[in-house]
mmCIF file of C-alpha atoms in Angstrom:
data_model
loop_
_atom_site.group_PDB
_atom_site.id
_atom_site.type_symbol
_atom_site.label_atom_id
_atom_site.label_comp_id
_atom_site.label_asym_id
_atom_site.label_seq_id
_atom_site.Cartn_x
_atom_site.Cartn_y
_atom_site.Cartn_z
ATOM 1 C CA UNK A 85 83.636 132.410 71.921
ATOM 2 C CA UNK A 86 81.850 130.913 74.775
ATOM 3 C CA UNK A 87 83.749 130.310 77.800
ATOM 4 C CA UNK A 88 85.849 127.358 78.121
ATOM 5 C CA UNK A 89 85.665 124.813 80.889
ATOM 6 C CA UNK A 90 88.081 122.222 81.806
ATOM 7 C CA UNK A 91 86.795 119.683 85.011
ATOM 8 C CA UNK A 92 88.869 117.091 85.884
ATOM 9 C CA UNK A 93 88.706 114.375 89.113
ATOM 10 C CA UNK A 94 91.718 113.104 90.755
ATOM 11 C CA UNK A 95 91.324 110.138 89.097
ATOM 12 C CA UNK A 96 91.778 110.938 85.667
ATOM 13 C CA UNK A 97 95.316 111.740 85.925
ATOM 14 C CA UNK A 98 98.492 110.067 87.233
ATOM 15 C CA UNK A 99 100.424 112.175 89.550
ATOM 16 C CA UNK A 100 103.724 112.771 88.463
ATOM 17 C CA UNK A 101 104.872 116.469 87.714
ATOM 18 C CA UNK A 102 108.507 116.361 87.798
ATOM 19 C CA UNK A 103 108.908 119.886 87.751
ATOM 20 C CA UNK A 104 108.704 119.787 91.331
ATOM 21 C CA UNK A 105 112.462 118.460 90.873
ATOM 22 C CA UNK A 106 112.849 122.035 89.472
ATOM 23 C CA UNK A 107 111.724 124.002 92.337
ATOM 24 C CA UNK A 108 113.090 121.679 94.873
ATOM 25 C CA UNK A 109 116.464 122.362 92.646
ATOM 26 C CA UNK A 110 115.541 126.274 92.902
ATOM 27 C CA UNK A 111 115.577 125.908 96.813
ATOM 28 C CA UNK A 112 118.758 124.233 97.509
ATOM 29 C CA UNK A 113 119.790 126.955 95.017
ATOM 30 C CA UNK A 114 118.249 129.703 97.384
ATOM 31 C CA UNK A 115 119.477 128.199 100.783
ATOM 32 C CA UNK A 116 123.167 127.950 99.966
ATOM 33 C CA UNK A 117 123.083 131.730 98.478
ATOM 34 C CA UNK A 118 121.832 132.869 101.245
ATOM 35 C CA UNK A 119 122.300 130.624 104.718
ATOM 36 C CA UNK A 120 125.432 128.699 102.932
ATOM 37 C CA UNK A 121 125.963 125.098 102.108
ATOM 38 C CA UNK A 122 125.345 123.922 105.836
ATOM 39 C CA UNK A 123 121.762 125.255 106.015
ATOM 40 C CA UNK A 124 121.049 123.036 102.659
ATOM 41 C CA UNK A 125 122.079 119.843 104.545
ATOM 42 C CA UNK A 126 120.305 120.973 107.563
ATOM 43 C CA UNK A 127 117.265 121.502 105.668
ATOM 44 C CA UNK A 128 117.731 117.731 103.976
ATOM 45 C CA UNK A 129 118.365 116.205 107.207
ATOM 46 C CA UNK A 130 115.322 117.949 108.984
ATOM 47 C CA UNK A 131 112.847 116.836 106.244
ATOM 48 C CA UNK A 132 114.255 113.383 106.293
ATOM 49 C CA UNK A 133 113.981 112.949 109.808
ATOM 50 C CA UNK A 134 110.646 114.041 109.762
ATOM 51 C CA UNK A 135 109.094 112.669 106.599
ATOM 52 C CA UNK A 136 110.878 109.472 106.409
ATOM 53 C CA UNK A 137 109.889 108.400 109.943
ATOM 54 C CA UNK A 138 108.071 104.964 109.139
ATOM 55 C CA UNK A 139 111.244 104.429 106.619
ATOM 56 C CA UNK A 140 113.313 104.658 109.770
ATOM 57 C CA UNK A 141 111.652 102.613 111.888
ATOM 58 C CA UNK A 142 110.766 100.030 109.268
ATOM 59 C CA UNK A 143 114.747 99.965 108.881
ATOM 60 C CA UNK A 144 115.432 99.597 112.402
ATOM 61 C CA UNK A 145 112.980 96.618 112.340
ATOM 62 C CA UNK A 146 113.217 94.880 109.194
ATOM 63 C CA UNK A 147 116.939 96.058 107.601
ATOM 64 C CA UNK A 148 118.187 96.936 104.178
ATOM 65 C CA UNK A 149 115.017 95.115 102.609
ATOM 66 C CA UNK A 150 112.676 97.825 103.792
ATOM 67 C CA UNK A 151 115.413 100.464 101.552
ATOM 68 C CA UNK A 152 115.551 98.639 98.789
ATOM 69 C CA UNK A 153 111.761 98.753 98.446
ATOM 70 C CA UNK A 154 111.635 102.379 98.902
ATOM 71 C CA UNK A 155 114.312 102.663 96.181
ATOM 72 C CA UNK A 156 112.854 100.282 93.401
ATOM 73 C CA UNK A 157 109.411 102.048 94.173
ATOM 74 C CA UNK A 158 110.647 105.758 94.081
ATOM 75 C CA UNK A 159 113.027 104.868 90.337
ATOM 76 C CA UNK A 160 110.544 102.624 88.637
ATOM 77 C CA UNK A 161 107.643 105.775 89.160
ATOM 78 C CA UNK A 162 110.142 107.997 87.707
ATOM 79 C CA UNK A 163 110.905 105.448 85.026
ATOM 80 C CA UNK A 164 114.247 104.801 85.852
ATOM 81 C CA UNK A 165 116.500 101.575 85.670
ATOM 82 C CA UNK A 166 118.284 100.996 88.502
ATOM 83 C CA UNK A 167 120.384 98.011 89.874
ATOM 84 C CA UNK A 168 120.277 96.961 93.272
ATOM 85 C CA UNK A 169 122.522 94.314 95.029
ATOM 86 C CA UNK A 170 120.866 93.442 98.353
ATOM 87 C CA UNK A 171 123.058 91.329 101.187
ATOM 88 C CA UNK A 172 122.354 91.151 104.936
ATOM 89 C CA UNK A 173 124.862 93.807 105.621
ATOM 90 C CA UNK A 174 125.119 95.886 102.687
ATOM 91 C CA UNK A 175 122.869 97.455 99.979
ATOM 92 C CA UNK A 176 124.313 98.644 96.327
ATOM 93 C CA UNK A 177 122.407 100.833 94.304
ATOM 94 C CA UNK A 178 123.979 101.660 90.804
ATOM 95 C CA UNK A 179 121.514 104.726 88.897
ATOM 96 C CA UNK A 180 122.381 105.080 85.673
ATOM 97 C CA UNK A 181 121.158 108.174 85.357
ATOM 98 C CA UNK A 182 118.716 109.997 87.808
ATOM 99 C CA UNK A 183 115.877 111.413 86.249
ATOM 100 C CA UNK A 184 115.770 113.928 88.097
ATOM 101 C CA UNK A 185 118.647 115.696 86.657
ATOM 102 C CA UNK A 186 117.529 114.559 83.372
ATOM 103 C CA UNK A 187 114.317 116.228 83.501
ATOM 104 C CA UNK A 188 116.058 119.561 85.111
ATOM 105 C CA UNK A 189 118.559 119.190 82.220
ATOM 106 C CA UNK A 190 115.847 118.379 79.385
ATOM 107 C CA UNK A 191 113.434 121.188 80.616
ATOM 108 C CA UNK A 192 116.023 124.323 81.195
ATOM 109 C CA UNK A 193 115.729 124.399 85.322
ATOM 110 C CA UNK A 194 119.149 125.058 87.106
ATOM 111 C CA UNK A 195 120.425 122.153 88.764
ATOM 112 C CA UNK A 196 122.047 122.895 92.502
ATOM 113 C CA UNK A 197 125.426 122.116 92.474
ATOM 114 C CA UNK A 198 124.101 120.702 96.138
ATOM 115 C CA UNK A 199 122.211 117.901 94.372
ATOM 116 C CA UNK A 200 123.921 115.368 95.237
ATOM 117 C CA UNK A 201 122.657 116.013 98.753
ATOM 118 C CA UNK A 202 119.495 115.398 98.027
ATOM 119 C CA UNK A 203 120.753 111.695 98.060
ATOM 120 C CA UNK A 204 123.608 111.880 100.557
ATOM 121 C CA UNK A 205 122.662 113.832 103.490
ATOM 122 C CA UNK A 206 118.732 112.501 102.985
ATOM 123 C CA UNK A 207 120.094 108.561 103.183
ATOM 124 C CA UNK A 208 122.629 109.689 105.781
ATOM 125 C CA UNK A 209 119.742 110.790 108.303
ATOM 126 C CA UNK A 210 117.060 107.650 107.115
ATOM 127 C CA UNK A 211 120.048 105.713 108.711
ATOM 128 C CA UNK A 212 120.767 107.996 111.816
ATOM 129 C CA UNK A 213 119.658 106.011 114.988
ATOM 130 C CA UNK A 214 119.964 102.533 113.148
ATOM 131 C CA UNK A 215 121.989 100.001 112.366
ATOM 132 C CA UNK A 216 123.275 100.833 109.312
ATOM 133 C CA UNK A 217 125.213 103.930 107.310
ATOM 134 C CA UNK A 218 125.368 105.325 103.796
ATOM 135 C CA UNK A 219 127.930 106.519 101.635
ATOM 136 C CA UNK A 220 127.720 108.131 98.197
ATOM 137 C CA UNK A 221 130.322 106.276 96.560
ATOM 138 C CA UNK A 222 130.403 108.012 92.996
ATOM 139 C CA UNK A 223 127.719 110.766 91.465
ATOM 140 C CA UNK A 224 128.470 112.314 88.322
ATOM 141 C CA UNK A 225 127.118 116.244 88.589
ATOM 142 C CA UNK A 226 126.184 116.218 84.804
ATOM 143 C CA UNK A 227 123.854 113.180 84.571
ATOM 144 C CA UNK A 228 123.350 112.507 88.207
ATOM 145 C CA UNK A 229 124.608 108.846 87.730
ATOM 146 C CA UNK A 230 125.390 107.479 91.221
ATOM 147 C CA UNK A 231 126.713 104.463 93.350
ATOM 148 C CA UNK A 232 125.072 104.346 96.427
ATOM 149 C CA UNK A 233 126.170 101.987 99.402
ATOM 150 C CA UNK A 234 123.977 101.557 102.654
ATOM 151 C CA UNK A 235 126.177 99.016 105.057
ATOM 152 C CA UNK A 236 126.267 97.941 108.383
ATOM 153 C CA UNK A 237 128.209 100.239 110.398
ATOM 154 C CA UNK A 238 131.207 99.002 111.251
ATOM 155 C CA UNK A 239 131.447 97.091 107.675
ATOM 156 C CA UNK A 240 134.148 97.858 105.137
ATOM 157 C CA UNK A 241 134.107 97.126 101.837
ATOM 158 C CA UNK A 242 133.591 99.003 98.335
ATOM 159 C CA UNK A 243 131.133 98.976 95.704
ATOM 160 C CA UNK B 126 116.560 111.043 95.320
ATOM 161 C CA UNK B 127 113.567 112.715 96.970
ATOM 162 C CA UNK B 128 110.712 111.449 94.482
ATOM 163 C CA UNK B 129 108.946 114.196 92.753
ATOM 164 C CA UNK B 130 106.200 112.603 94.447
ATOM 165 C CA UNK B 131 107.760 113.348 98.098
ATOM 166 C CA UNK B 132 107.976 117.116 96.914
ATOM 167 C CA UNK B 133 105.471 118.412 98.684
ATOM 168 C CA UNK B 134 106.145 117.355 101.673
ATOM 169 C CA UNK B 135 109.627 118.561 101.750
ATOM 170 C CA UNK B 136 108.403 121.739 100.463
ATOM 171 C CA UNK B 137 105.809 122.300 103.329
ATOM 172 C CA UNK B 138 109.224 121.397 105.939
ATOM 173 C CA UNK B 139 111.151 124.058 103.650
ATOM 174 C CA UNK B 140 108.801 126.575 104.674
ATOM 175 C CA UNK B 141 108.855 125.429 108.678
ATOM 176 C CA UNK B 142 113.026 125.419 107.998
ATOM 177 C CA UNK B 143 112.977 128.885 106.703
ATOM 178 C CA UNK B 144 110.330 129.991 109.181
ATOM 179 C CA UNK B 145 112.297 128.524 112.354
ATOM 180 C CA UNK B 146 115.901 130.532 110.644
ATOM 181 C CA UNK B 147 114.344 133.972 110.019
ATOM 182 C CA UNK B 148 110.455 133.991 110.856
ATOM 183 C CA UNK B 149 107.321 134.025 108.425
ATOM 184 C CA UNK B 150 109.327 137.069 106.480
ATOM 185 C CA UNK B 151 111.999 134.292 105.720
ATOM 186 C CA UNK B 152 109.486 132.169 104.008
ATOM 187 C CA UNK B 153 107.680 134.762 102.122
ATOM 188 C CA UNK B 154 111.502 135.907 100.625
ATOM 189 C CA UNK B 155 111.201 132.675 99.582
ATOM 190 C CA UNK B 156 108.176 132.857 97.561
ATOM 191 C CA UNK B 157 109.795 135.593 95.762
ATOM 192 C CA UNK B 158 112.763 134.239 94.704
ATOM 193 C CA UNK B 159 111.142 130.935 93.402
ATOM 194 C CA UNK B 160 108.254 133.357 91.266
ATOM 195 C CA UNK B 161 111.283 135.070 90.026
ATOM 196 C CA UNK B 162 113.589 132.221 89.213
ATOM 197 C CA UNK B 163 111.270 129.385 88.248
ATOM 198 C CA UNK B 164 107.935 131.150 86.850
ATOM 199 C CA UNK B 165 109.174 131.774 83.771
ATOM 200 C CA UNK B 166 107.036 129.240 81.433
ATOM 201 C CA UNK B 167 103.881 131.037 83.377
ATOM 202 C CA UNK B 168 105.572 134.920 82.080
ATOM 203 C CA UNK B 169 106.226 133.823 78.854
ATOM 204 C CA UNK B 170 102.787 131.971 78.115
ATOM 205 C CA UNK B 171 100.580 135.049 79.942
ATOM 206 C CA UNK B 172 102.697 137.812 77.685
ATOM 207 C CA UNK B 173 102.813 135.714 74.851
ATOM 208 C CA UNK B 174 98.747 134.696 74.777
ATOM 209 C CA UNK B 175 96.991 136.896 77.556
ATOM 210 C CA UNK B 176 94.803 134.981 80.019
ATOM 211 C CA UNK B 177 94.861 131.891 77.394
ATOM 212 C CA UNK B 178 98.848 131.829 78.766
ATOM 213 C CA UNK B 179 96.933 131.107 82.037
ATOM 214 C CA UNK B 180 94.720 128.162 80.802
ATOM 215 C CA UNK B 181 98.027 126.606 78.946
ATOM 216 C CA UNK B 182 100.220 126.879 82.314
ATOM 217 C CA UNK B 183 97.542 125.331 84.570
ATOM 218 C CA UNK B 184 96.197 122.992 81.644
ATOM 219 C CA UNK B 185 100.042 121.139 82.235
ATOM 220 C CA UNK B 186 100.445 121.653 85.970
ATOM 221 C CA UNK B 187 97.274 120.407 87.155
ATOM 222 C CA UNK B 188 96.884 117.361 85.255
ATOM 223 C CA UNK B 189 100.554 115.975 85.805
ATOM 224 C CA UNK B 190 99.239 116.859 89.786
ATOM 225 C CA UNK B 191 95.823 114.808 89.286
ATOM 226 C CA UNK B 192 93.917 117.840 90.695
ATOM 227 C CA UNK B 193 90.158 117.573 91.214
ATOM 228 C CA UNK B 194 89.288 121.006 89.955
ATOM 229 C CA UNK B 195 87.227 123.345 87.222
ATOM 230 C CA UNK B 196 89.013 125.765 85.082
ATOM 231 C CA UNK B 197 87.221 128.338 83.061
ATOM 232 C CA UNK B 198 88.127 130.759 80.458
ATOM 233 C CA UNK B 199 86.368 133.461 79.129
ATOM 234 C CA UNK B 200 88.803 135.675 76.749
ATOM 235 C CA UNK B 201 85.953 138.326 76.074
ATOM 236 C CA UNK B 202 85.166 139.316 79.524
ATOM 237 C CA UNK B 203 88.465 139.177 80.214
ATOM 238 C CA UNK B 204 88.240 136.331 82.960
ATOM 239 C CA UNK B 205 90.105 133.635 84.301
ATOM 240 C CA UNK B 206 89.591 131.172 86.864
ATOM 241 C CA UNK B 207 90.291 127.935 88.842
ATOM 242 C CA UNK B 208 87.868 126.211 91.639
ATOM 243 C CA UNK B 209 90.400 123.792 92.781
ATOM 244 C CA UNK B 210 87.414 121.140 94.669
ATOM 245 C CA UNK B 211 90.483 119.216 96.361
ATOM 246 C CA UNK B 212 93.987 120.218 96.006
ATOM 247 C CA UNK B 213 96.586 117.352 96.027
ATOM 248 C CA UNK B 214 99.087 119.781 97.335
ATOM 249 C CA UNK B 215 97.227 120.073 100.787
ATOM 250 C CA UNK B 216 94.988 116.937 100.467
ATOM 251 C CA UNK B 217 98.498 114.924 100.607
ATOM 252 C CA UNK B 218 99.152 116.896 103.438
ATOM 253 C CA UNK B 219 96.282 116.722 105.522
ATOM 254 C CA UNK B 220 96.459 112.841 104.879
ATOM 255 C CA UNK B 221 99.846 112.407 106.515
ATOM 256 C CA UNK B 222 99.502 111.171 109.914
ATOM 257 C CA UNK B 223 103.368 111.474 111.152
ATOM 258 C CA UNK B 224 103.699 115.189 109.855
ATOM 259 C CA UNK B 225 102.057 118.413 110.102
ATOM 260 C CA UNK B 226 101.679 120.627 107.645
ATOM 261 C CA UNK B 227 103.433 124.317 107.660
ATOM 262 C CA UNK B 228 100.441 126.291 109.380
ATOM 263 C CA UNK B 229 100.640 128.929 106.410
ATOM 264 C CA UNK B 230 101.537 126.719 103.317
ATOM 265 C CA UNK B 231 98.649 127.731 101.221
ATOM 266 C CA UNK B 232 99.400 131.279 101.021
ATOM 267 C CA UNK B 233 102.603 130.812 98.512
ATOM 268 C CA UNK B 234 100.056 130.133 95.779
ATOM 269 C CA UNK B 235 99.315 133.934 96.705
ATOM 270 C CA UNK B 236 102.742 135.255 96.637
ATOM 271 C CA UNK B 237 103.801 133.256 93.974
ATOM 272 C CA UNK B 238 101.489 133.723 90.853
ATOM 273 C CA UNK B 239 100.407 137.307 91.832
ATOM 274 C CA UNK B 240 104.079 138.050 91.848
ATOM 275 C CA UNK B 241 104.013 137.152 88.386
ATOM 276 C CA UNK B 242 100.275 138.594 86.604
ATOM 277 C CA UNK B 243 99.715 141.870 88.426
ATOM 278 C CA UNK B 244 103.011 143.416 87.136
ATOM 279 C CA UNK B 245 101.740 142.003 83.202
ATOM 280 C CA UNK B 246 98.403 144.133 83.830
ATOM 281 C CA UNK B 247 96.220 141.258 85.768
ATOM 282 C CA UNK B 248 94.371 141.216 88.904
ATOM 283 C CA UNK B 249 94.844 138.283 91.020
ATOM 284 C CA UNK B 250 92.360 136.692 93.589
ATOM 285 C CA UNK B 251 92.685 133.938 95.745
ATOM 286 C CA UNK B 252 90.099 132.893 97.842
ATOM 287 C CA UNK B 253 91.706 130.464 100.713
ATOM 288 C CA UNK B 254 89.195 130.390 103.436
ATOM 289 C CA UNK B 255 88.659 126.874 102.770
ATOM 290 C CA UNK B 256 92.252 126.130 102.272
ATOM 291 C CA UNK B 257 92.012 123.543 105.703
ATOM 292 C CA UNK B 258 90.000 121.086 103.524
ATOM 293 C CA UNK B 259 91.982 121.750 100.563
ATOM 294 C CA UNK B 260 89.542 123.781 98.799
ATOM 295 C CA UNK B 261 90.331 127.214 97.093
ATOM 296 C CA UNK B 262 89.497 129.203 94.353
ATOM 297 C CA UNK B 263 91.740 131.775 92.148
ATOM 298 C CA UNK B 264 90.615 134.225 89.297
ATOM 299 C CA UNK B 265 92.440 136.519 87.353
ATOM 300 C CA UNK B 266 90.927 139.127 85.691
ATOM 301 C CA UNK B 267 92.288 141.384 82.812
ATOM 302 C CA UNK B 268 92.412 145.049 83.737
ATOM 303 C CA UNK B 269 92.250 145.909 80.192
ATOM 304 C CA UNK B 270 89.039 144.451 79.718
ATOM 305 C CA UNK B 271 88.047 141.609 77.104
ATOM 306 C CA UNK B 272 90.850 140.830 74.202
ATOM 307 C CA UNK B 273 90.600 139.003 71.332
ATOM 308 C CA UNK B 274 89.876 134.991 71.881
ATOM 309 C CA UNK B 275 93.015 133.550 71.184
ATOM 310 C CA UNK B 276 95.496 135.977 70.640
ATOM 311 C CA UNK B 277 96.108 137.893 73.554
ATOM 312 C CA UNK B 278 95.065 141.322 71.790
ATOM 313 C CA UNK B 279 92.873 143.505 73.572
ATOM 314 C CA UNK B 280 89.919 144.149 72.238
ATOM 315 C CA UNK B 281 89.346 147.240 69.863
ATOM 316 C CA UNK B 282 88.853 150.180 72.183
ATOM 317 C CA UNK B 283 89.171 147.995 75.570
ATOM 318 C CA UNK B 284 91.687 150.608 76.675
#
């Protein structure tokens, strides 16, 4: 058989390999066995705070809008529904189900029981140095459906 | 949610994370653990169908990453290979302006996938010299010799 050959440009593909959810799953995994569950919130915040840098200062500058973007973006490329209630103060995002988990669960990859951190102390340092705070107000471990509230700080309320 | 499509990133700041607890040993510990715990689909295909288990693995993973690469298989020499022209890995990280990449981030395609072939009877090159324009080039090469196209056999009297 003569040798095979496969040649591909960037362009012929979409990228979108969610088994990165897997390995990124596989490290929380890793860091709370062996640094504990601080070091996997420290690790969350430090990437946040680094990589989400224009998302912080577009915050600062232009409020919950510049969030919501991010979030409709980031769900609709991984095909999920989500609903978002925007205000001047507050921000409500209800997810379903996060297809994240539901590509860990479909495809056999362990889900960290830190997960939920992934949302929590990631929108918890977007928000550091701004206007605004965020609480995880429900996330079920099985499916990964959450309720997410980003608020003014200072405001009350529930979602 | 970090995106799938934000993995990257946060892997590269993983790395600097580990690197900043425990030093460049720290990070390579975590290569390990990751080929152990999440390289399983790569085992199984490589036992299962020889150096056609490598074409299958990278077949999926490089076209959900819209890589810009050549892949060639040749079953009767026993020879495997991947010139990866740009990689999206380190071409999305060379294109962010607000974050550097981890200065060694390249190498845990080294760690990783060796980890897994040499100990199934598989040599395992990677040439990274160009890894700063996110160029590189892997082949992995049967110490057996040639087997059978298609079935992972060796080849009568390849040893």
């Amino acid at each position: 058989m003569p040798t095979e050959v496969m040649d591909r440009r960037a362009a012929d593909n979409e990228y979108l390999h969610k088994d990165f959810h897997g390995a990124l799953s596989n490290a929380l995994i890793y860091l709370e066995e062996r640094f504990g569950p601080d070091a996997v919130r420290d690790y969350l915040r430090q990437f946040a705070r680094a990589y989400y840098a224009p998302l912080r200062a577009e915050l600062r500058e232009r409020g919950l809008a510049a969030m919501a973007e991010r979030l409709r973006q980031v769900y609709a490329d991984e095909g999920a529904d989500i609903e978002l209630e925007l205000g001047d103060d507050e921000l409500i995002v209800r997810v379903a189900k996060c297809p994240a988990v539901s590509h860990m669960r479909a495809h056999g990859h362990r889900v960290s029981r830190m997960w939920r951190e992934t949302i929590s102390a990631v929108n918890e340092a977007i928000c550091e140095d701004s206007a605004y705070d965020f609480d995880l107000v429900d996330f079920d471990e099985l499916t990964g459906r959450s309720v997410q509230r980003f608020h003014r700080r200072g405001e009350e309320g529930s979602a | 949610m970090i995106s799938c499509k934000e993995f990257i990133p946060a892997y590269s700041e993983l790395f600097r994370y580990l690197e900043e607890r425990g030093g460049h040993d720290e990070v390579v510990r975590f290569w390990e653990y990751l080929s152990d715990n999440f390289l399983g689909n790569l085992r199984e295909l490589v036992e299962e169908h020889g150096l056609r288990g490598c074409w299958m693995y990278w077949s999926h993973t490089l076209n959900e990453e819209a890589a810009d690469f050549t892949m060639e298989l040749d079953e009767e020499a026993g020879e495997f290979s991947i010139t990866m022209h740009k990689c999206p890995s380190k071409g999305m990280l060379l294109a962010l302006e607000h974050v550097e990449p981890y200065h060694d981030y390249c190498s845990h395609c080294d760690t990783l996938y060796r980890r897994v072939l040499e100990p199934l009877g598989f040599e395992y090159d990677v040439d990274l010299s160009e890894c700063d324009q996110a160029r590189c080039r892997l082949v992995v090469r049967d110490r057996a010799g040639g087997r059978e196209p298609g079935t992972g056999n060796r080849q009568p009297g390849s040893g």
